[in-house]
GROMACS .gro file of C-alpha atoms in nm:
model
  354
    1MET     CA    1  -0.006   0.006   0.000
    2LEU     CA    2   0.137   0.341  -0.092
    3SER     CA    3   0.200   0.583   0.188
    4VAL     CA    4   0.086   0.948   0.202
    5PRO     CA    5   0.372   1.171   0.125
    6PRO     CA    6   0.511   1.358   0.432
    7ASN     CA    7   0.498   1.728   0.479
    8PRO     CA    8   0.147   1.787   0.366
    9ARG     CA    9   0.170   2.174   0.414
   10SER     CA   10   0.492   2.177   0.199
   11TRP     CA   11   0.309   1.971  -0.066
   12CYS     CA   12   0.021   2.207  -0.059
   13ALA     CA   13   0.256   2.505  -0.102
   14LEU     CA   14   0.437   2.328  -0.382
   15VAL     CA   15   0.112   2.264  -0.573
   16LEU     CA   16  -0.004   2.619  -0.521
   17LEU     CA   17   0.318   2.776  -0.636
   18SER     CA   18   0.341   2.526  -0.924
   19ALA     CA   19  -0.017   2.667  -1.035
   20LEU     CA   20   0.099   3.026  -1.004
   21VAL     CA   21   0.420   2.970  -1.193
   22THR     CA   22   0.242   2.755  -1.461
   23LEU     CA   23  -0.040   2.994  -1.544
   24PRO     CA   24   0.157   3.275  -1.710
   25LEU     CA   25   0.370   3.003  -1.908
   26TRP     CA   26   0.036   2.850  -2.021
   27LEU     CA   27  -0.103   3.180  -2.106
   28LEU     CA   28   0.222   3.231  -2.334
   29SER     CA   29   0.162   2.910  -2.503
   30LEU     CA   30   0.508   2.787  -2.398
   31PRO     CA   31   0.558   2.424  -2.490
   32ALA     CA   32   0.587   2.204  -2.178
   33ALA     CA   33   0.449   2.465  -1.953
   34LEU     CA   34   0.299   2.190  -1.746
   35LEU     CA   35   0.658   2.061  -1.696
   36LEU     CA   36   0.854   2.391  -1.648
   37GLY     CA   37   0.615   2.548  -1.416
   38PRO     CA   38   0.625   2.270  -1.144
   39MET     CA   39   0.996   2.232  -1.198
   40LEU     CA   40   1.064   2.595  -1.123
   41ALA     CA   41   0.837   2.594  -0.824
   42ALA     CA   42   1.012   2.282  -0.697
   43ILE     CA   43   1.349   2.452  -0.732
   44VAL     CA   44   1.237   2.754  -0.537
   45LEU     CA   45   1.107   2.538  -0.237
   46GLY     CA   46   1.407   2.295  -0.261
   47VAL     CA   47   1.662   2.583  -0.229
   48GLN     CA   48   1.461   2.724   0.065
   49GLY     CA   49   1.528   2.409   0.262
   50GLN     CA   50   1.191   2.226   0.196
   51ARG     CA   51   1.268   1.845   0.240
   52LEU     CA   52   1.035   1.695  -0.027
   53ALA     CA   53   1.071   1.410  -0.276
   54VAL     CA   54   0.833   1.259  -0.513
   55PRO     CA   55   0.765   0.891  -0.411
   56LYS     CA   56   0.905   0.645  -0.647
   57PRO     CA   57   0.602   0.469  -0.743
   58PHE     CA   58   0.443   0.814  -0.851
   59TYR     CA   59   0.756   0.910  -1.041
   60SER     CA   60   0.757   0.571  -1.209
   61LEU     CA   61   0.409   0.598  -1.305
   62ALA     CA   62   0.471   0.946  -1.458
   63GLN     CA   63   0.758   0.813  -1.656
   64SER     CA   64   0.532   0.527  -1.786
   65LEU     CA   65   0.255   0.771  -1.905
   66ILE     CA   66   0.504   0.972  -2.081
   67GLY     CA   67   0.650   0.663  -2.241
   68LEU     CA   68   0.308   0.572  -2.370
   69MET     CA   69   0.241   0.897  -2.493
   70VAL     CA   70   0.566   0.867  -2.712
   71ALA     CA   71   0.445   0.498  -2.808
   72ALA     CA   72   0.101   0.642  -2.923
   73SER     CA   73   0.274   0.827  -3.212
   74ILE     CA   74   0.474   0.511  -3.357
   75SER     CA   75   0.338   0.336  -3.661
   76LEU     CA   76   0.478   0.050  -3.878
   77PRO     CA   77   0.564   0.268  -4.172
   78LEU     CA   78   0.729   0.526  -3.944
   79LEU     CA   79   0.948   0.230  -3.806
   80SER     CA   80   1.053   0.129  -4.145
   81HIS     CA   81   1.160   0.485  -4.224
   82LEU     CA   82   1.351   0.500  -3.896
   83LEU     CA   83   1.556   0.176  -3.953
   84ALA     CA   84   1.637   0.319  -4.313
   85ASP     CA   85   1.821   0.608  -4.138
   86LEU     CA   86   1.993   0.417  -3.875
   87GLY     CA   87   2.335   0.499  -3.978
   88LEU     CA   88   2.250   0.868  -3.971
   89TYR     CA   89   2.134   0.836  -3.597
   90LEU     CA   90   2.439   0.649  -3.503
   91ALA     CA   91   2.669   0.913  -3.679
   92VAL     CA   92   2.500   1.210  -3.485
   93ILE     CA   93   2.510   1.010  -3.150
   94ALA     CA   94   2.883   0.936  -3.186
   95ALA     CA   95   2.949   1.314  -3.247
   96VAL     CA   96   2.749   1.404  -2.934
   97LEU     CA   97   2.941   1.138  -2.728
   98LEU     CA   98   3.284   1.262  -2.863
   99ALA     CA   99   3.190   1.620  -2.776
  100SER     CA  100   3.087   1.539  -2.419
  101SER     CA  101   3.390   1.317  -2.356
  102LEU     CA  102   3.629   1.592  -2.474
  103LEU     CA  103   3.453   1.843  -2.251
  104GLY     CA  104   3.442   1.608  -1.942
  105TRP     CA  105   3.819   1.548  -2.009
  106GLN     CA  106   3.887   1.923  -2.005
  107LEU     CA  107   3.668   1.961  -1.689
  108ALA     CA  108   3.859   1.679  -1.508
  109ARG     CA  109   4.186   1.820  -1.607
  110GLY     CA  110   4.118   2.159  -1.457
  111PRO     CA  111   4.105   2.287  -1.099
  112TRP     CA  112   3.738   2.349  -1.080
  113LEU     CA  113   3.583   1.999  -1.010
  114PRO     CA  114   3.715   1.725  -0.786
  115GLY     CA  115   3.859   1.401  -0.952
  116THR     CA  116   3.670   1.256  -1.231
  117THR     CA  117   3.349   1.445  -1.131
  118GLY     CA  118   3.334   1.634  -1.470
  119LEU     CA  119   3.343   1.315  -1.676
  120TRP     CA  120   3.032   1.179  -1.508
  121GLY     CA  121   2.846   1.495  -1.475
  122ILE     CA  122   2.873   1.588  -1.861
  123TYR     CA  123   2.730   1.283  -2.032
  124PRO     CA  124   2.398   1.373  -2.160
  125GLY     CA  125   2.058   1.183  -2.149
  126ALA     CA  126   2.103   0.955  -1.855
  127ALA     CA  127   2.123   1.165  -1.544
  128SER     CA  128   1.998   0.921  -1.282
  129ALA     CA  129   2.223   0.633  -1.441
  130MET     CA  130   2.529   0.857  -1.434
  131VAL     CA  131   2.470   0.951  -1.078
  132MET     CA  132   2.429   0.599  -0.974
  133MET     CA  133   2.743   0.490  -1.155
  134ALA     CA  134   2.953   0.776  -1.035
  135GLU     CA  135   2.875   0.633  -0.666
  136SER     CA  136   3.116   0.343  -0.741
  137ALA     CA  137   3.388   0.571  -0.870
  138ALA     CA  138   3.662   0.636  -0.621
  139ASN     CA  139   3.768   0.983  -0.736
  140ALA     CA  140   3.435   1.152  -0.802
  141ASP     CA  141   3.196   1.385  -0.578
  142VAL     CA  142   2.853   1.238  -0.628
  143ARG     CA  143   2.680   1.552  -0.508
  144LEU     CA  144   2.855   1.754  -0.787
  145VAL     CA  145   2.772   1.494  -1.042
  146ALA     CA  146   2.400   1.503  -0.949
  147LEU     CA  147   2.394   1.901  -0.952
  148MET     CA  148   2.560   1.906  -1.290
  149GLN     CA  149   2.336   1.636  -1.428
  150TYR     CA  150   2.030   1.799  -1.324
  151LEU     CA  151   2.155   2.150  -1.415
  152ARG     CA  152   2.182   2.016  -1.768
  153VAL     CA  153   1.822   1.877  -1.759
  154LEU     CA  154   1.690   2.200  -1.638
  155LEU     CA  155   1.886   2.421  -1.879
  156VAL     CA  156   1.800   2.208  -2.177
  157ALA     CA  157   1.429   2.191  -2.077
  158LEU     CA  158   1.421   2.564  -2.061
  159SER     CA  159   1.621   2.637  -2.373
  160ALA     CA  160   1.430   2.380  -2.571
  161SER     CA  161   1.098   2.507  -2.456
  162ALA     CA  162   1.208   2.874  -2.558
  163VAL     CA  163   1.330   2.773  -2.896
  164ALA     CA  164   1.015   2.573  -2.956
  165HIS     CA  165   0.812   2.862  -2.857
  166TRP     CA  166   1.008   3.096  -3.093
  167ALA     CA  167   1.026   2.858  -3.374
  168ALA     CA  168   0.654   2.781  -3.377
  169PRO     CA  169   0.497   3.098  -3.226
  170VAL     CA  170   0.149   3.027  -3.366
  171ALA     CA  171  -0.021   2.758  -3.190
  172PRO     CA  172  -0.236   2.513  -3.393
  173GLU     CA  173  -0.622   2.565  -3.386
  174PRO     CA  174  -0.753   2.345  -3.088
  175SER     CA  175  -0.967   2.052  -3.224
  176ALA     CA  176  -1.294   1.963  -3.056
  177PRO     CA  177  -1.222   1.734  -2.768
  178LEU     CA  178  -1.307   1.383  -2.817
  179PRO     CA  179  -1.546   1.199  -2.579
  180LEU     CA  180  -1.364   1.019  -2.301
  181ASP     CA  181  -1.317   0.647  -2.376
  182LEU     CA  182  -1.346   0.535  -2.000
  183GLY     CA  183  -1.276   0.174  -2.076
  184GLY     CA  184  -0.968   0.263  -2.275
  185LEU     CA  185  -0.847   0.502  -2.006
  186VAL     CA  186  -0.893   0.205  -1.740
  187VAL     CA  187  -0.679  -0.026  -1.967
  188THR     CA  188  -0.415   0.236  -2.035
  189LEU     CA  189  -0.387   0.320  -1.669
  190ALA     CA  190  -0.347  -0.046  -1.582
  191LEU     CA  191  -0.081  -0.089  -1.850
  192ALA     CA  192   0.106   0.223  -1.716
  193LEU     CA  193   0.086   0.092  -1.353
  194ALA     CA  194   0.210  -0.271  -1.469
  195LEU     CA  195   0.500  -0.121  -1.682
  196SER     CA  196   0.598   0.125  -1.400
  197TRP     CA  197   0.625  -0.175  -1.143
  198LEU     CA  198   0.821  -0.380  -1.393
  199GLY     CA  199   1.044  -0.083  -1.485
  200ARG     CA  200   1.139  -0.037  -1.125
  201ARG     CA  201   1.204  -0.420  -1.087
  202ALA     CA  202   1.417  -0.435  -1.400
  203ALA     CA  203   1.675  -0.193  -1.230
  204LEU     CA  204   1.734  -0.015  -1.573
  205PRO     CA  205   1.763   0.357  -1.551
  206SER     CA  206   1.450   0.529  -1.661
  207GLY     CA  207   1.315   0.162  -1.699
  208PRO     CA  208   0.952   0.267  -1.670
  209PHE     CA  209   0.985   0.513  -1.943
  210LEU     CA  210   1.151   0.273  -2.195
  211LEU     CA  211   0.933  -0.017  -2.110
  212ALA     CA  212   0.620   0.175  -2.171
  213MET     CA  213   0.753   0.331  -2.488
  214VAL     CA  214   0.871  -0.009  -2.638
  215LEU     CA  215   0.596  -0.235  -2.497
  216GLY     CA  216   0.316   0.026  -2.544
  217ALA     CA  217   0.417   0.056  -2.910
  218LEU     CA  218   0.412  -0.305  -2.951
  219VAL     CA  219   0.058  -0.323  -2.792
  220GLN     CA  220  -0.057  -0.055  -3.030
  221LEU     CA  221   0.101  -0.209  -3.348
  222ALA     CA  222   0.030  -0.577  -3.291
  223GLY     CA  223  -0.317  -0.545  -3.129
  224GLY     CA  224  -0.443  -0.248  -3.313
  225TYR     CA  225  -0.539  -0.099  -2.977
  226GLN     CA  226  -0.520   0.299  -2.948
  227LEU     CA  227  -0.393   0.419  -2.611
  228THR     CA  228  -0.610   0.653  -2.420
  229LEU     CA  229  -0.412   0.944  -2.269
  230PRO     CA  230  -0.639   1.264  -2.191
  231PRO     CA  231  -0.460   1.588  -2.149
  232TRP     CA  232  -0.528   1.606  -1.765
  233LEU     CA  233  -0.368   1.290  -1.716
  234LEU     CA  234  -0.050   1.390  -1.920
  235GLY     CA  235  -0.055   1.708  -1.728
  236LEU     CA  236  -0.030   1.524  -1.391
  237ALA     CA  237   0.275   1.330  -1.532
  238TYR     CA  238   0.436   1.627  -1.652
  239ALA     CA  239   0.403   1.806  -1.321
  240THR     CA  240   0.536   1.514  -1.146
  241LEU     CA  241   0.853   1.478  -1.361
  242GLY     CA  242   0.899   1.851  -1.301
  243TRP     CA  243   0.891   1.817  -0.937
  244HIS     CA  244   1.125   1.518  -0.937
  245VAL     CA  245   1.371   1.730  -1.114
  246GLY     CA  246   1.325   2.049  -0.940
  247LEU     CA  247   1.347   1.908  -0.592
  248GLY     CA  248   1.697   1.775  -0.658
  249PHE     CA  249   1.826   2.128  -0.631
  250THR     CA  250   1.890   2.190  -0.249
  251ARG     CA  251   2.073   2.469  -0.086
  252SER     CA  252   2.345   2.215   0.038
  253THR     CA  253   2.419   2.111  -0.316
  254LEU     CA  254   2.451   2.454  -0.449
  255LYS     CA  255   2.657   2.555  -0.136
  256THR     CA  256   2.881   2.261  -0.211
  257ALA     CA  257   2.916   2.362  -0.576
  258ARG     CA  258   2.959   2.737  -0.545
  259ARG     CA  259   3.310   2.754  -0.670
  260ALA     CA  260   3.245   2.508  -0.952
  261LEU     CA  261   2.906   2.646  -1.059
  262LEU     CA  262   3.048   2.875  -1.347
  263PRO     CA  263   3.268   2.609  -1.501
  264MET     CA  264   2.968   2.371  -1.492
  265LEU     CA  265   2.738   2.614  -1.653
  266ALA     CA  266   2.993   2.706  -1.905
  267ALA     CA  267   3.046   2.334  -1.990
  268ILE     CA  268   2.676   2.269  -2.022
  269GLY     CA  269   2.637   2.578  -2.237
  270LEU     CA  270   2.909   2.463  -2.478
  271LEU     CA  271   2.776   2.112  -2.488
  272MET     CA  272   2.425   2.258  -2.590
  273ALA     CA  273   2.580   2.478  -2.843
  274LEU     CA  274   2.772   2.187  -2.985
  275CYS     CA  275   2.461   1.972  -3.006
  276ALA     CA  276   2.276   2.277  -3.174
  277GLY     CA  277   2.559   2.285  -3.431
  278ILE     CA  278   2.507   1.910  -3.513
  279GLY     CA  279   2.145   1.985  -3.553
  280TYR     CA  280   2.235   2.273  -3.792
  281LEU     CA  281   2.407   2.014  -4.007
  282LEU     CA  282   2.103   1.796  -4.020
  283VAL     CA  283   1.911   2.098  -4.146
  284HIS     CA  284   2.161   2.221  -4.391
  285PHE     CA  285   2.247   1.870  -4.550
  286LEU     CA  286   1.941   1.669  -4.498
  287ALA     CA  287   1.672   1.932  -4.501
  288ILE     CA  288   1.514   1.829  -4.171
  289ASP     CA  289   1.299   2.077  -3.996
  290PRO     CA  290   1.505   2.298  -3.768
  291LEU     CA  291   1.302   2.248  -3.466
  292THR     CA  292   1.289   1.878  -3.516
  293ALA     CA  293   1.680   1.877  -3.560
  294TYR     CA  294   1.712   2.103  -3.251
  295LEU     CA  295   1.507   1.891  -3.025
  296ALA     CA  296   1.652   1.556  -3.177
  297THR     CA  297   2.012   1.653  -3.072
  298SER     CA  298   1.938   1.842  -2.757
  299PRO     CA  299   2.145   1.674  -2.467
  300GLY     CA  300   1.854   1.522  -2.281
  301GLY     CA  301   1.656   1.462  -2.049
  302MET     CA  302   1.474   1.222  -2.278
  303ASP     CA  303   1.134   1.241  -2.088
  304ALA     CA  304   1.144   1.633  -2.078
  305ILE     CA  305   1.246   1.647  -2.445
  306ALA     CA  306   0.947   1.412  -2.523
  307ILE     CA  307   0.702   1.638  -2.357
  308ILE     CA  308   0.832   1.956  -2.537
  309ALA     CA  309   0.831   1.775  -2.866
  310ALA     CA  310   0.482   1.643  -2.833
  311GLY     CA  311   0.356   2.014  -2.789
  312SER     CA  312   0.552   2.159  -3.066
  313GLY     CA  313   0.418   1.989  -3.385
  314VAL     CA  314   0.757   1.821  -3.483
  315ASP     CA  315   0.850   1.479  -3.607
  316LEU     CA  316   0.823   1.325  -3.258
  317PRO     CA  317   0.926   0.958  -3.356
  318PHE     CA  318   1.238   1.092  -3.512
  319VAL     CA  319   1.312   1.292  -3.208
  320MET     CA  320   1.268   1.026  -2.976
  321ALA     CA  321   1.435   0.781  -3.177
  322MET     CA  322   1.753   0.988  -3.167
  323GLN     CA  323   1.713   1.054  -2.793
  324THR     CA  324   1.641   0.693  -2.720
  325LEU     CA  325   1.953   0.556  -2.912
  326ARG     CA  326   2.172   0.818  -2.750
  327PHE     CA  327   2.039   0.730  -2.407
  328LEU     CA  328   2.107   0.345  -2.476
  329LEU     CA  329   2.460   0.423  -2.622
  330VAL     CA  330   2.557   0.662  -2.323
  331LEU     CA  331   2.448   0.382  -2.079
  332LEU     CA  332   2.672   0.134  -2.278
  333LEU     CA  333   2.968   0.348  -2.368
  334GLY     CA  334   2.953   0.631  -2.107
  335PRO     CA  335   3.088   0.438  -1.800
  336PRO     CA  336   3.385   0.260  -1.994
  337LEU     CA  337   3.471   0.598  -2.157
  338ALA     CA  338   3.461   0.774  -1.824
  339ARG     CA  339   3.679   0.501  -1.672
  340PHE     CA  340   3.924   0.502  -1.951
  341LEU     CA  341   3.962   0.871  -1.901
  342ALA     CA  342   3.976   0.851  -1.541
  343ARG     CA  343   4.278   0.610  -1.563
  344ARG     CA  344   4.466   0.905  -1.747
  345LEU     CA  345   4.378   1.133  -1.433
  346GLU     CA  346   4.469   0.886  -1.128
  347GLY     CA  347   4.676   1.169  -0.961
  348LYS     CA  348   4.398   1.395  -0.907
  349THR     CA  349   4.227   1.403  -0.566
  350PRO     CA  350   3.872   1.485  -0.482
  351LEU     CA  351   3.776   1.791  -0.296
  352SER     CA  352   3.643   1.770   0.057
  353GLY     CA  353   3.379   1.970   0.222
  354GLY     CA  354   3.200   2.260   0.061
   0.00000   0.00000   0.00000
């Protein structure tokens, strides 16, 4: 049985502040307003010392619902088209991995971050995985790895949402809402609950998201079943994800990182610029839509990019194919690359204290 989250007053304050921050973003038609508003509200309360955390079952369920949202956009002709361009995806992802490895190497060589912290902190698209793997590294400060990873997630979400708003300022005409398929909603919720449970048991980073995206697509393609995901349900999932990311920012982590914050921001900004440059090459040489290329090459987080892409009218399967493949390759190649580079830096010792 799920327990009620502690600190009910703090949760009420978080919900109220989230609504107040989200409303102007929503009125501005900013993509992912329902993600960014709760995320910014959670950062404010987290930095002020409110000790809150989204319970894992709720966070896993939110990941599953977002994965099912992506799955709902996948079709057989589209999969055939994506497989035909597999070489393109791998080339782009290799370029992003090379850029992040070089940036991490420079951070680790410099005086700003302890040990191999910069190597684990810069890899894109697998924030929770890199934090967990850094815990087993003898020469990395896990607190700074977590801060750097979630700073990247925050800055990418903010910039991608702003770019999406600028690139597509005219919102599409809203279509008449379809009547709610109550039976379909029950089946979809049952599927999301089952996949979120399986994802947690699988011990795979972002397991609920990945399982829901893959198995949800199989259910839809093989069984001809249309997933039912009303906007209010997705809105709750977006807010849960925003709270999870935002509450990771606390006063103690910021205090620990005060002298490393500028190098972190510079490295993240440079990585985002390099990824945007790769996106420009896709536009220039392959005539891919600029916003689609930008979101496809943005350095994570994957679930946040899925939300922004879904509300921006871009080629969502192309974006998510690129993001998912990169996520998997970062999981496979990121730790060996970090350890390989770390062996070249064995003389460097971690900082202690703040």
